[in-house]
Coordinates of C-alpha atoms in Angstrom, one line a residue:
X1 CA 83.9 81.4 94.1
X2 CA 82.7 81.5 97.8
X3 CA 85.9 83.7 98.7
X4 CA 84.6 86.3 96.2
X5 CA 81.2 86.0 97.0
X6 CA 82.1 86.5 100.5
X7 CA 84.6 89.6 99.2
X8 CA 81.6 91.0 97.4
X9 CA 79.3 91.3 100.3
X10 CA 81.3 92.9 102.5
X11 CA 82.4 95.5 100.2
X12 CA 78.9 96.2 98.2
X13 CA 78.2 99.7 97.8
X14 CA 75.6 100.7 101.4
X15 CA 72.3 101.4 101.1
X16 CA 71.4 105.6 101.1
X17 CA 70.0 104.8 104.8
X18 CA 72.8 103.3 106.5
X19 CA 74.8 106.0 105.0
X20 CA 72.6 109.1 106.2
X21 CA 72.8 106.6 109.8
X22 CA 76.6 107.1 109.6
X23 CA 76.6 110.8 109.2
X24 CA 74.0 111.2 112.0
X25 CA 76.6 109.5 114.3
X26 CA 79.5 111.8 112.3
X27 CA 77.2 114.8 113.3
X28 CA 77.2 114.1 117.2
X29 CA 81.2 114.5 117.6
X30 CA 83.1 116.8 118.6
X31 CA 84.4 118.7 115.9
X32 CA 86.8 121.8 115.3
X33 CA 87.4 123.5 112.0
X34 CA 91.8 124.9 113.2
X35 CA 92.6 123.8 109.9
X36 CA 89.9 125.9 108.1
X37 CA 89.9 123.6 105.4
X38 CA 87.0 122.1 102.9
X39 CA 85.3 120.3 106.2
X40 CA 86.1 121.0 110.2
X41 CA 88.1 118.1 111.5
X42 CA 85.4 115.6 113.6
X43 CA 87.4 113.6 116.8
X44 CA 86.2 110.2 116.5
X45 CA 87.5 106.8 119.1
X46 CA 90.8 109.4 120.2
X47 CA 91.9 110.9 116.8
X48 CA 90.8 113.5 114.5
X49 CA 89.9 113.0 110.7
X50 CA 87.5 114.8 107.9
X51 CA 83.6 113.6 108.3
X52 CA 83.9 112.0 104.5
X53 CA 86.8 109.8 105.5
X54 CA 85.2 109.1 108.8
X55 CA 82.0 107.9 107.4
X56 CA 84.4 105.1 105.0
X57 CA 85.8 104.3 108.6
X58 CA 82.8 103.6 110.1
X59 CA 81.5 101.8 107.1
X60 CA 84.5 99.7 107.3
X61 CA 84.2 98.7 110.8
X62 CA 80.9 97.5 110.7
X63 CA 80.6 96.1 106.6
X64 CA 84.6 95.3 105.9
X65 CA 85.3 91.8 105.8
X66 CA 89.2 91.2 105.6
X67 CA 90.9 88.6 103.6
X68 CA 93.9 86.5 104.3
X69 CA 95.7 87.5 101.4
X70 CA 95.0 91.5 102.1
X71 CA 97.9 93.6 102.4
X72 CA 97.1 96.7 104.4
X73 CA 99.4 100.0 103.7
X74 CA 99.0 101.6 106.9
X75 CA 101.1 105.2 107.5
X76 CA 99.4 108.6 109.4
X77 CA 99.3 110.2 106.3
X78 CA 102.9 112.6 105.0
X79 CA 105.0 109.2 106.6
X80 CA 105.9 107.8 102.9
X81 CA 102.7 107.1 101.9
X82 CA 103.3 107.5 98.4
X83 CA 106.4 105.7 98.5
X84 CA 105.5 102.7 100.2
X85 CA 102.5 102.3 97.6
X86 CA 105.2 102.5 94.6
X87 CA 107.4 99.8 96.1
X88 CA 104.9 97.2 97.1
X89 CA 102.9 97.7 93.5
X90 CA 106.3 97.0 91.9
X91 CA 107.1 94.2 93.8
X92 CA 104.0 92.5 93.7
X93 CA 103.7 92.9 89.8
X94 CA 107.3 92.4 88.8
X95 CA 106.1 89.2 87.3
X96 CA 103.9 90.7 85.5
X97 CA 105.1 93.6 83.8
X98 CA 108.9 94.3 82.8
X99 CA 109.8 97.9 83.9
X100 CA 108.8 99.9 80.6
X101 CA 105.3 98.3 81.3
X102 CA 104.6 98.8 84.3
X103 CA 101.8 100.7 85.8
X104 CA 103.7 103.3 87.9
X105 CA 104.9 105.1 84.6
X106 CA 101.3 106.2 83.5
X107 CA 99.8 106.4 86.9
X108 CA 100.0 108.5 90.6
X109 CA 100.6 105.3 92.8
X110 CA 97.5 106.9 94.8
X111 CA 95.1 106.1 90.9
X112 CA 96.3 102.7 91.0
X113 CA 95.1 101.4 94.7
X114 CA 91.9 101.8 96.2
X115 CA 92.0 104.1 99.9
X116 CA 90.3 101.6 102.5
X117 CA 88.3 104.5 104.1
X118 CA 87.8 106.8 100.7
X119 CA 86.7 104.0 98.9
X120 CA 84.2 101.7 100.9
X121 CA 80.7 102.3 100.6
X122 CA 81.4 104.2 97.1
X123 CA 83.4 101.3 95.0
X124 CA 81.9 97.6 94.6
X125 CA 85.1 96.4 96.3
X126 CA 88.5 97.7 97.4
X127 CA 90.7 95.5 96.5
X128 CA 92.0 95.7 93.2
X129 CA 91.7 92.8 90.4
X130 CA 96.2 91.3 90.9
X131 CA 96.9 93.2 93.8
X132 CA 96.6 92.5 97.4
X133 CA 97.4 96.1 98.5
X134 CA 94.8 98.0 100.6
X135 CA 96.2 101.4 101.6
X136 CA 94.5 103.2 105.0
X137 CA 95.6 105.9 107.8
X138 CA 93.2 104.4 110.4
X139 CA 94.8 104.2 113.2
X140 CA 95.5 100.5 114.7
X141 CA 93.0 100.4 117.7
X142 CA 90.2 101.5 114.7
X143 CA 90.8 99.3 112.0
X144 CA 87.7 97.4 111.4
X145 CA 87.9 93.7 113.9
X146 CA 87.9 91.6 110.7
X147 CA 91.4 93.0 110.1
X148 CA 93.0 92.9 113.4
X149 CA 91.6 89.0 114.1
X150 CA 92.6 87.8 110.2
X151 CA 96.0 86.5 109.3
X152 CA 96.4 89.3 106.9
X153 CA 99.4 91.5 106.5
X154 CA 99.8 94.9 107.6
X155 CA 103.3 96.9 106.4
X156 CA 103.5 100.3 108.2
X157 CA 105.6 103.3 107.9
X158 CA 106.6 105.9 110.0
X159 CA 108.9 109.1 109.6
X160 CA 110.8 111.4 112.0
X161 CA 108.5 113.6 113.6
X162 CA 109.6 117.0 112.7
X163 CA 110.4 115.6 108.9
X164 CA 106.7 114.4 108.9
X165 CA 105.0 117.9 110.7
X166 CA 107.0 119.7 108.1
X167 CA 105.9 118.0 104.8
X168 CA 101.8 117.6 106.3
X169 CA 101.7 121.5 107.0
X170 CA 103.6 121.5 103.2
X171 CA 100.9 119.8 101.6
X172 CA 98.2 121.3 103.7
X173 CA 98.5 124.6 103.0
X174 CA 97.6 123.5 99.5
X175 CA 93.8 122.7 100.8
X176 CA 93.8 126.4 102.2
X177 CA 91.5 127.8 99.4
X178 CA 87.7 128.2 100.4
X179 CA 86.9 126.7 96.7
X180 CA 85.8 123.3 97.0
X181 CA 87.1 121.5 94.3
X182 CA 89.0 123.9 93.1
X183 CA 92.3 122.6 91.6
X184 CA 95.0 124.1 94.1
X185 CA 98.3 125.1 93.1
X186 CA 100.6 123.4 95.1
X187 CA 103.5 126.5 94.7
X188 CA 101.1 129.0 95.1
X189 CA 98.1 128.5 97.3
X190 CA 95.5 131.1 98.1
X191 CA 96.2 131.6 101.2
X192 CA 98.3 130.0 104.0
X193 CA 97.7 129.0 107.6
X194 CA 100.8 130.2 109.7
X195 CA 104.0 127.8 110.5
X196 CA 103.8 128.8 113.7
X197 CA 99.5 127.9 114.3
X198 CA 100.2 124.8 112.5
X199 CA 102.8 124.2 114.6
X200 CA 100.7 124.1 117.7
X201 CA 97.7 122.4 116.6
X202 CA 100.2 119.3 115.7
X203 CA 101.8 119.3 118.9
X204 CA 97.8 119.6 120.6
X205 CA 97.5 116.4 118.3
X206 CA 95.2 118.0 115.9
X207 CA 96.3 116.7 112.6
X208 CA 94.8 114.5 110.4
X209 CA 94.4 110.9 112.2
X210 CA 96.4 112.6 115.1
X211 CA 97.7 112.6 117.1
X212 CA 100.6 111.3 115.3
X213 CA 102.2 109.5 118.3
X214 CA 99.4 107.5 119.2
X215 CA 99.0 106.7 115.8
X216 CA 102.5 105.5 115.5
X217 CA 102.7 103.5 119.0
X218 CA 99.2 101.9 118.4
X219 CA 101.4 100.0 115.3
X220 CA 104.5 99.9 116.9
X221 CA 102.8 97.6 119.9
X222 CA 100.6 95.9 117.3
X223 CA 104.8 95.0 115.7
X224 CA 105.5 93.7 119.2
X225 CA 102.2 91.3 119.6
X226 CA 102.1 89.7 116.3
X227 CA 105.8 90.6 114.3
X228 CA 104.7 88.1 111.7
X229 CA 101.8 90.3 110.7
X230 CA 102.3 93.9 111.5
X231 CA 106.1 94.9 109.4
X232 CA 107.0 98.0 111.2
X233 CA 109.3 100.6 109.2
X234 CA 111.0 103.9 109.3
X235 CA 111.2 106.1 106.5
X236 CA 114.6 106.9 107.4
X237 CA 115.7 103.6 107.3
X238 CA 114.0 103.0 103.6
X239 CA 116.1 105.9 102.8
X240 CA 119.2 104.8 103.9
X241 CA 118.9 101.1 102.6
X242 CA 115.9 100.9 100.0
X243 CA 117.7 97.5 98.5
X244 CA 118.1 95.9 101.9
X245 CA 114.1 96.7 102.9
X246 CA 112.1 96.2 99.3
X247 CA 114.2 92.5 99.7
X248 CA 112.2 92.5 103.3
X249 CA 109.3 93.9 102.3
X250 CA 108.8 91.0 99.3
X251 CA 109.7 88.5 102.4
X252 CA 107.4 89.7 104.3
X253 CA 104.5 90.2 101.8
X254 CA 105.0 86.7 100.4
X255 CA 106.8 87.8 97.1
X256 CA 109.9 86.9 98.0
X257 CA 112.9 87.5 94.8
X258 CA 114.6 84.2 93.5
X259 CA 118.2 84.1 93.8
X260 CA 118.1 84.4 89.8
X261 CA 115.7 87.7 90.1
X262 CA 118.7 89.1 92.7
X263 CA 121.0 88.0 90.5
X264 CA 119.6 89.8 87.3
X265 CA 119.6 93.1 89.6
X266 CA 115.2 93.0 90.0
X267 CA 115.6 94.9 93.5
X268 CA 117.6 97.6 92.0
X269 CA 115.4 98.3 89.4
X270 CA 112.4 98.2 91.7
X271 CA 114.2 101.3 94.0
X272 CA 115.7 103.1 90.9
X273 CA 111.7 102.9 89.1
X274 CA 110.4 104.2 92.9
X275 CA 112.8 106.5 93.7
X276 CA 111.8 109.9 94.1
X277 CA 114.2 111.9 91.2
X278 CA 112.2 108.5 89.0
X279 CA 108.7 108.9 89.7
X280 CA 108.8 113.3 90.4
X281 CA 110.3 112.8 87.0
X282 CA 107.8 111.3 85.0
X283 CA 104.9 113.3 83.4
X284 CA 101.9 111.7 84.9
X285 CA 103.4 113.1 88.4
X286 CA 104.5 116.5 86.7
X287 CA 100.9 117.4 85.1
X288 CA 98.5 115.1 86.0
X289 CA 95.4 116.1 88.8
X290 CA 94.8 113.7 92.0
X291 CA 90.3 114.0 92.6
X292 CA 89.1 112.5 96.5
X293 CA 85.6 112.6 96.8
X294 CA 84.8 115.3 94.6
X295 CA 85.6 117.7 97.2
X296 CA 89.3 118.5 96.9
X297 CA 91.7 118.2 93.6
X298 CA 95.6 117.9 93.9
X299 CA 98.2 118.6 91.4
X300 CA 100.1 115.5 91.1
X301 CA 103.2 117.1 92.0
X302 CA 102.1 118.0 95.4
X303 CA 102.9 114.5 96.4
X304 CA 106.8 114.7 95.8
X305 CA 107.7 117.6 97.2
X306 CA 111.0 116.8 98.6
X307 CA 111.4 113.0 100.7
X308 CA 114.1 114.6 101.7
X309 CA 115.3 113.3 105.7
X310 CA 116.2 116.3 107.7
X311 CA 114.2 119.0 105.8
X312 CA 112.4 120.1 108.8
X313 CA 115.8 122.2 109.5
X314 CA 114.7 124.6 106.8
X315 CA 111.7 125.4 108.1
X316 CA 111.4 124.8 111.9
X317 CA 113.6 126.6 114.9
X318 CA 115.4 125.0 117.0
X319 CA 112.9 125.7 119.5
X320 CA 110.3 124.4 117.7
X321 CA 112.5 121.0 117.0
X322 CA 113.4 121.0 121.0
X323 CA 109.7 120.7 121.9
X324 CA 108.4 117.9 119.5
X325 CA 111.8 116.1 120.1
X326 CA 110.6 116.5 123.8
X327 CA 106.9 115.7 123.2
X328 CA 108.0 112.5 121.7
X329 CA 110.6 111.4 124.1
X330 CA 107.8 111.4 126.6
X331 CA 105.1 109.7 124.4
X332 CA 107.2 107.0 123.7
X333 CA 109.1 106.2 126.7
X334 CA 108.5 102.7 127.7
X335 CA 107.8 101.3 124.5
X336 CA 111.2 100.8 123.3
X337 CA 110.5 102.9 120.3
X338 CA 113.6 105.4 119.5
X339 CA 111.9 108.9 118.7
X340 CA 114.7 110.1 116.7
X341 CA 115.5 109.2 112.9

C-alpha cells in the first residue's frame, strides 16, 4: 500500500500554478521554429524538444518518483520506438494472454503505454495497471534523478544514423500542415519541408531531442557505468537476430522464458506477432488515428512506414551519407561506440 501511495504522489495530476510556473521557464529559452511545425522547437539542458513535451519533462524532474520495478523505453524518437514497445508488452504479458488475446492486435503499441513526458502532469499515474514499461526520449543526462539513482531498468535503442534521419524527416513531413489537429495524411501531406533543409538542420543537431548523437552517447556511457541497468541495443542488430535479443531482452527485464516456453517456440511467436509485415498488417495499424495532446493527430500507419535497414540509400546522396558518416565518426570517437550499422 505504501509503494502505491508513494506511486500516487509523485505522479498526481499538478496544480494549474506549478503548471503556468513551468511554461514561464518554457518561455525564457531559446527557441527556433526550422521545422515550422504546430509549436517552434524550445532548446532546453543541450537538446531541442516541443514546449508541451518539455513542460512533462520538467514536471518529471522535479514530481517523478521512480520505482524499482520501472522499466524505462528510452530511444531519440524514429530509433524503433514502436518496435521496442511491441516486444517488451509481449514479453511481459505472455503469461497473461495467449497470442489471439493479446493486446497488440486491437491496439497501436503507442495506445497501450503511457509517454513519460506526454503523460505526467495530465494522467493520475504513468505506469500502467500489469506493466512495468515507461516509454521516454529524454535524453540520459535529463531524466528526472529519481531514475538515474533507483535500481530500475532502462532498455535503449538506437539505429544507424542515416536510416534514422531518413524515417524522422519521413514522418515529419506529415506534421507540415498549419492545422492543428488536423488529421494528416501520412502519403500525402500539405506541404513538405525540403530533404535537403531537413538535412541540415539534423546535422546542426536540430531534431527533436537532438542532437541525436549526444542523445545516443549519453546512453551508451550510462551502458558502460551501470551494464546491469542501462541494456544498450541497435536496431540493426534486433533486425538481424530478433530471437537471439527478445530472449536478452526477457533476461534483462526480469521475464526471463522457461526452457519449456523455448521449447514450445514462445520467442518465435513473440517476433512473428511484432514483426513489422504482422503488426503494418493488422487493421488497428491500417485505419486507426494516433491523438498527443490534442494538438497533432496521426494516422496509424504513419508509424510503419518501412523498418527497413539501409533505406536511407533511396533517399540520401552519397554526399549526404559521407557527411553524417563523418559527423558521427567524430562524435563518437573515444567512446568505443561503432557509428556504422
Amino acid at each position: 500500500m505504501a509503494q502505491n501511495q508513494a506511486s500516487n504522489a509523485s505522479t498526481q495530476v499538478v496544480s494549474p500554478e506549478t503548471l503556468e510556473r513551468v511554461r514561464e521557464i518554457i518561455s525564457t529559452l531559446p527557441s527556433d521554429n526550422c521545422w515550422k511545425h504546430v509549436q517552434p522547437f524550445c532548446l532546453y539542458q543541450g537538446f531541442w524538444c516541443y514546449p508541451f513535451l518539455l513542460e512533462g519533462v520538467i514536471l518529471a524532474q522535479e514530481f517523478f518518483k521512480a520505482e524499482p520495478s520501472d522499466i524505462f523505453l528510452c530511444t531519440p524518437p524514429k530509433h524503433g520506438t514502436t518496435w521496442i514497445k511491441a516486444l517488451t508488452i509481449a514479453i511481459v504479458t505472455r503469461t497473461r494472454f495467449d497470442r489471439s488475446m493479446s493486446p497488440l492486435l486491437s491496439n497501436l503499441p503507442h495506445d497501450i503505454l503511457h509517454h513519460l513526458e506526454e503523460d505526467f502532469g495530465k494522467k493520475p499515474d504513468v505506469r500502467v495497471p500489469g506493466l512495468p514499461l515507461i516509454p521516454t526520449h529524454i535524453p540520459y543526462d535529463s531524466l528526472p534523478k529519481s531514475v538515474k539513482d533507483s535500481d530500475c531498468k532502462i532498455v535503449y535503442v538506437r539505429r544507424e544514423i542515416k536510416d534514422a534521419f531518413t524515417s524522422e524527416y519521413n514522418f515529419s513531413i506529415s506534421l507540415s500542415s498549419k492545422d492543428r489537429g488536423e488529421c494528416h495524411d501520412y502519403d500525402e501531406p500539405s506541404e513538405s519541408m525540403p530533404l535537403e533543409e531537413a538535412f541540415e538542420l539534423f546535422c546542426e543537431g536540430k531534431s527533436l531531442y537532438g542532437p541525436c548523437w549526444d542523445h545516443i552517447l549519453g546512453y551508451w556511457k550510462a551502458s558502460l557505468e551501470r551494464p546491469g541497468r542501462v541494456l544498450f541495443l541497435k536496431y540493426e542488430d534486433l533486425k538481424k537476430d530478433t530471437a537471439f535479443y527478445v530472449k536478452k531482452l526477457a533476461e534483462f527485464m526480469g521475464y526471463p522464458f522457461s526452457m519449456e516456453e523455448e521449447q514450445e517456440g514462445v520467442v518465435q511467436k513473440i517476433v512473428d506477432l511484432c514483426s513489422f509485415e504482422n503488426l503494418s498488417s493488422l487493421e488497428v495499424n491500417k485505419t486507426g488515428t494516433f491523438h498527443r495532446q490534442g494538438l497533432l493527430r496521426f494516422p496509424n500507419k504513419s508509424f510503419f512506414r518501412k523498418g527497413e535497414v539501409g533505406d536511407w540509400k533511396n533517399h540520401l546522396t552519397p554526399e549526404m551519407a559521407e557527411r553524417l558518416d563523418k559527423i558521427m565518426k567524430d562524435k563518437l570517437i573515444g567512446s568505443g561506440l561503432s557509428f556504422s550499422a
